[in-house]
Amino acid sequence: DGGITQSPKYLFRKEGQNVTLSCEQNLNHDAMYWYRQDPGQGLRLIYYSQIVNDFQKGDIAEGYSVSREKKESFPLTVTSAQKNPTAFYLCASSMALSSGNTIYFGEGSWLTVV
Amino acid sequence: AQRVTQPEKLLSVFKGAPVELKCNYSYSGSPELFWYVQYSRQRLQLLLRHISRESIKGFTADLNKGETSFHLKKPFAQEEDSAMYYCALRTGGFKTIFGAGTRLFVKA
């Protein structure tokens, strides 16, 4: 089954610990994204990457970090600096088109910090 | 500031009734607008995009630059249209931001 794979689906961590969410795509897409989804707030962009070894902050990047060492992988680290990390995280990817690029989403990862 | 506003969190209509999901955006450049949909237990997926000027599953959306709107419309709602709908705005490069979403509930 091709597409975007996020792991793990559910993750529990203690407060103060860093945690890394995995995102892998086999669609040969250049661009990848991380969104956070909270009830009533829709999807908020954390980071995005247009090409390998390059990424940009989204609207809520504080407390998060990413890397893009390979085209197919875009892991997200939720650091202890993130004040409210409990959320649903969505990874996505798209082709590098000048317009009309469709974004494809993973199934998401639930992170609960206790 | 770049922003997408969906004023309705929940929209409930009867089957066969017209439906309009509102979306307003704020962006100083040339916008690209999309509607994404999430059906129960499925991934978020593209419904339609303004540059294609297409009708998907009976839904249409027209970009109105004067009113900075991209409302999603369907003349006759079906029960299978019940889902969460997100309006999205692509700005420069690949940055794409989403609205808060509107849950559409179509009653039998």
Coordinates of C-alpha atoms in Angstrom, one line a residue:
Chain A
D1 CA 0.0 0.0 0.0
G2 CA 1.7 3.1 -1.2
G3 CA 1.5 6.5 0.3
I4 CA 2.4 8.2 3.5
T5 CA 3.2 6.2 6.6
Q6 CA 3.3 7.7 10.0
S7 CA 4.5 5.9 13.1
P8 CA 3.6 5.3 15.8
K9 CA -0.1 5.8 15.7
Y10 CA -0.3 6.3 19.4
L11 CA 2.4 7.5 21.7
F12 CA 2.5 8.3 25.4
R13 CA 5.4 10.2 26.9
K14 CA 6.3 11.8 30.2
E15 CA 6.5 15.5 30.5
G16 CA 10.0 16.8 29.8
Q17 CA 10.9 14.1 27.3
N18 CA 11.6 14.6 23.7
V19 CA 9.7 12.4 21.3
T20 CA 10.2 11.8 17.5
L21 CA 7.3 11.0 15.2
S22 CA 8.2 9.2 12.0
C23 CA 6.9 10.1 8.5
E24 CA 7.8 8.2 5.4
Q25 CA 6.5 8.6 1.9
N26 CA 7.0 6.5 -1.3
L27 CA 5.2 8.8 -3.6
N28 CA 8.5 10.4 -4.8
H29 CA 7.2 13.8 -3.6
D30 CA 9.6 16.7 -3.1
A31 CA 7.5 18.6 -0.6
M32 CA 6.6 17.4 2.9
Y33 CA 4.7 18.9 5.7
W34 CA 3.8 18.5 9.4
Y35 CA 0.5 19.8 10.8
R36 CA -1.0 19.7 14.2
Q37 CA -4.7 19.2 14.6
D38 CA -6.5 20.4 17.7
P39 CA -10.3 20.4 18.2
G40 CA -11.9 23.6 16.9
Q41 CA -8.6 24.9 15.5
G42 CA -8.2 22.9 12.3
L43 CA -4.8 22.1 11.0
R44 CA -1.9 24.3 11.9
L45 CA 1.3 24.2 10.0
I46 CA 4.4 23.3 12.1
Y47 CA 7.1 22.8 9.5
Y48 CA 7.4 22.2 5.8
S49 CA 10.1 21.2 3.4
Q50 CA 10.3 21.7 -0.3
I51 CA 13.5 19.8 -0.9
V52 CA 16.0 17.6 0.8
N53 CA 18.2 19.3 3.4
D54 CA 15.9 22.4 3.4
F55 CA 12.9 23.2 5.6
Q56 CA 10.9 26.2 6.8
K57 CA 9.0 27.1 9.9
G58 CA 5.3 27.1 9.7
D59 CA 3.0 29.1 12.0
I60 CA 3.6 27.1 15.2
A61 CA 7.2 25.9 15.0
E62 CA 8.2 26.7 18.5
G63 CA 9.1 23.6 20.5
Y64 CA 9.4 21.4 17.4
S65 CA 12.3 20.4 15.2
V66 CA 12.6 18.5 11.9
S67 CA 15.1 17.1 9.5
R68 CA 15.0 16.2 5.9
E69 CA 18.1 14.1 5.2
K70 CA 16.3 11.9 2.7
K71 CA 13.6 12.7 0.2
E72 CA 11.2 10.1 1.5
S73 CA 11.6 10.9 5.2
F74 CA 10.6 13.9 7.3
P75 CA 10.7 13.1 11.1
L76 CA 9.3 15.6 13.6
T77 CA 10.7 15.9 17.1
V78 CA 8.5 17.3 19.8
T79 CA 10.8 18.8 22.4
S80 CA 10.3 19.5 26.0
A81 CA 10.1 23.2 25.1
Q82 CA 6.7 22.6 23.5
K83 CA 4.3 23.8 26.1
N84 CA 1.2 21.8 25.1
P85 CA 2.4 18.8 23.1
T86 CA -0.6 16.6 23.5
A87 CA -2.3 16.6 20.1
F88 CA -2.9 14.8 16.8
Y89 CA -0.1 15.2 14.3
L90 CA -0.5 14.9 10.6
C91 CA 2.3 14.4 8.1
A92 CA 1.7 15.2 4.4
S93 CA 3.5 15.4 1.1
S94 CA 3.0 16.9 -2.4
M95 CA 4.7 17.2 -5.7
A96 CA 6.8 20.2 -6.5
L97 CA 4.4 21.9 -8.9
S98 CA 4.2 25.6 -9.5
S99 CA 0.4 25.4 -8.9
G100 CA -2.3 23.0 -8.2
N101 CA -0.3 20.6 -6.1
T102 CA -2.5 18.2 -4.2
I103 CA -1.4 17.4 -0.6
Y104 CA -1.6 13.8 0.4
F105 CA -2.0 13.0 4.1
G106 CA -0.9 10.2 6.4
E107 CA -3.2 8.7 9.0
G108 CA -1.8 10.7 11.8
S109 CA -0.1 10.1 15.1
W110 CA -1.7 10.7 18.5
L111 CA 0.7 12.0 21.1
T112 CA -0.2 12.2 24.7
V113 CA 2.1 13.7 27.3
V114 CA 1.4 12.9 30.9
Chain B
A1 CA -1.4 38.1 7.6
Q2 CA -2.3 34.9 5.8
R3 CA -5.4 33.4 7.2
V4 CA -8.3 31.1 6.3
T5 CA -11.6 31.5 8.1
Q6 CA -14.4 29.0 8.2
P7 CA -17.1 30.7 10.3
E8 CA -19.3 27.6 10.8
K9 CA -18.0 24.8 13.0
L10 CA -21.1 22.7 12.4
L11 CA -23.6 22.8 9.5
S12 CA -26.6 20.6 9.6
V13 CA -29.0 20.2 6.6
F14 CA -31.6 17.8 5.5
K15 CA -31.0 15.4 2.6
G16 CA -31.9 17.0 -0.7
A17 CA -31.4 20.6 0.7
P18 CA -28.8 22.9 -0.8
V19 CA -25.6 23.3 1.2
E20 CA -23.0 26.1 1.3
L21 CA -19.8 25.9 3.4
K22 CA -18.2 29.3 3.8
C23 CA -14.6 30.0 3.4
N24 CA -12.9 33.4 3.5
Y25 CA -9.2 34.0 3.1
S26 CA -6.7 36.8 3.8
Y27 CA -3.7 36.9 1.5
S28 CA -2.1 39.8 -0.4
G29 CA -0.7 37.7 -3.2
S30 CA -2.3 35.6 -5.8
P31 CA -4.1 32.8 -3.9
E32 CA -4.6 29.1 -4.7
L33 CA -7.6 27.7 -2.9
F34 CA -8.5 24.1 -2.2
W35 CA -11.2 22.2 -0.4
Y36 CA -10.2 19.0 1.5
V37 CA -12.6 16.5 3.0
Q38 CA -12.3 13.9 5.8
Y39 CA -14.9 11.2 5.8
S40 CA -15.3 9.1 8.9
R41 CA -12.3 6.8 9.5
Q42 CA -10.6 8.0 6.3
R43 CA -7.6 10.2 5.6
L44 CA -7.9 13.8 4.8
Q45 CA -8.1 14.1 1.0
L46 CA -8.5 16.7 -1.7
L47 CA -12.0 17.5 -2.8
L48 CA -11.4 20.2 -5.4
R49 CA -9.2 23.1 -6.2
H50 CA -10.1 26.4 -7.8
I51 CA -7.7 26.3 -10.7
S52 CA -9.4 23.2 -12.0
R53 CA -12.9 24.7 -12.1
E54 CA -14.2 21.2 -11.6
S55 CA -17.3 19.7 -10.0
I56 CA -16.5 16.8 -7.7
K57 CA -19.3 14.7 -6.2
G58 CA -21.7 17.5 -7.1
F59 CA -19.7 20.1 -5.2
T60 CA -18.4 23.4 -6.8
A61 CA -16.5 26.3 -5.5
D62 CA -15.9 29.7 -7.1
L63 CA -13.0 31.9 -6.1
N64 CA -14.3 35.4 -5.5
K65 CA -11.2 37.7 -5.2
G66 CA -13.3 40.7 -4.5
E67 CA -14.9 39.2 -1.5
T68 CA -11.8 37.0 -0.8
S69 CA -14.1 34.0 -0.6
F70 CA -14.1 30.4 -1.8
H71 CA -17.4 28.9 -0.7
L72 CA -18.2 25.3 -1.3
K73 CA -21.7 24.6 -2.7
K74 CA -23.9 21.6 -3.6
P75 CA -27.5 22.0 -4.7
F76 CA -28.8 18.8 -3.2
A77 CA -27.0 17.3 -0.2
Q78 CA -26.7 13.6 0.3
E79 CA -26.2 11.6 3.5
E80 CA -22.8 10.4 2.3
D81 CA -21.7 14.1 2.2
S82 CA -21.5 14.1 5.9
A83 CA -17.9 14.8 6.8
M84 CA -15.4 17.3 8.0
Y85 CA -14.5 19.9 5.3
Y86 CA -11.4 22.1 5.3
C87 CA -10.7 25.1 3.2
A88 CA -7.0 25.6 2.4
L89 CA -4.9 28.4 1.0
R90 CA -1.5 27.9 -0.7
T91 CA 0.7 31.0 -0.5
G92 CA 4.1 31.5 -1.9
G93 CA 6.2 28.4 -2.4
F94 CA 4.6 25.4 -0.9
K95 CA 3.2 26.8 2.3
T96 CA -0.4 25.7 2.7
I97 CA -2.6 26.8 5.6
F98 CA -6.0 25.4 6.5
G99 CA -9.1 26.7 8.1
A100 CA -10.6 25.4 11.3
G101 CA -12.9 23.1 9.4
T102 CA -16.7 22.7 9.2
R103 CA -18.5 19.6 10.1
L104 CA -21.3 18.9 7.7
F105 CA -24.1 16.7 8.9
V106 CA -26.8 15.6 6.4
K107 CA -29.9 14.4 8.1
A108 CA -32.2 11.8 6.5

